[in-house]
Amino acid sequence: DTGVSQDPRHKITKRGQNVTFRCDPISEHNRLYWYRQTLGQGPEFLTYFQNEAQLEKSRLLSDRFSAERPKGSFSTLEIQRTEQGDSAMYLCASSLSGLANEQFFGPGTRLTVL
Amino acid sequence: GQQLNQSPQSMFIQEGEDVSMNCTSSSIFNTWLWYKQDPGEGPVLLIALYKAGELTSNGRLTAQFGITRKDSFLNISASIPSDVGIYFCAGVDDYGQNFVFGPGTRLSVLP
């Protein structure tokens, strides 16, 4: 399978714990995006990488959130001191820079904070 | 910030009927994308539109990029049960970096 993959698919944690999610983009894609999606809403942009550089962060991304893409391939999203309001689906997408602005999504990680 | 509106929010149709849904924005976009999302899964790209006025088909799906670059529509012909899901539009800015998603249209197909 050469699509975007995310791990884990589901995560249940207690409030105050730290969690980390991983995204593996399509191999030749140099852009990687993180989104958050809550029930009944479309994906909301969190942050974006071009290769290993984090180029943009949404104001939704509080200090408790950090994302990395150290080698320009896979990326991790960490949430520290989780809160119940962090419960959501976290989606990763990748694309190839250029004229074709087509973004491909992974299956998502569903986070539940108890 | 930029926002997209989708209409209708939800729709119930009979199998075999045609479906039409819209996406509008107060901002101009250079690319429009339509996605379908099944429960518990990520969105899947259906159609990409790159030019104002462009009309593109993908099987039973047809989408158009509005002339004003502020809207797009998606049509599904002869709906089938597997068309059930949430359809999202997304607008992309000049640089292909900023993707803004609409709130979705939830489609239910009755047998």
PDB file of N, CA and C in Angstrom, chain B residues 6 51 73 106:
ATOM      1  N   GLN B   6     -21.279  24.975   2.630  1.00  0.00           N
ATOM      2  CA  GLN B   6     -21.771  23.910   1.766  1.00  0.00           C
ATOM      3  C   GLN B   6     -23.265  23.766   1.946  1.00  0.00           C
ATOM      4  N   LYS B  51      -9.264  25.322 -12.999  1.00  0.00           N
ATOM      5  CA  LYS B  51      -9.447  26.489 -13.861  1.00  0.00           C
ATOM      6  C   LYS B  51     -10.886  26.951 -13.778  1.00  0.00           C
ATOM      7  N   PHE B  73     -19.693  23.251  -7.717  1.00  0.00           N
ATOM      8  CA  PHE B  73     -20.751  22.298  -7.409  1.00  0.00           C
ATOM      9  C   PHE B  73     -20.311  20.887  -7.779  1.00  0.00           C
ATOM     10  N   ARG B 106     -23.902  15.810   4.167  1.00  0.00           N
ATOM     11  CA  ARG B 106     -24.103  14.400   4.501  1.00  0.00           C
ATOM     12  C   ARG B 106     -25.169  13.819   3.581  1.00  0.00           C
TER      13      ARG B 106
END
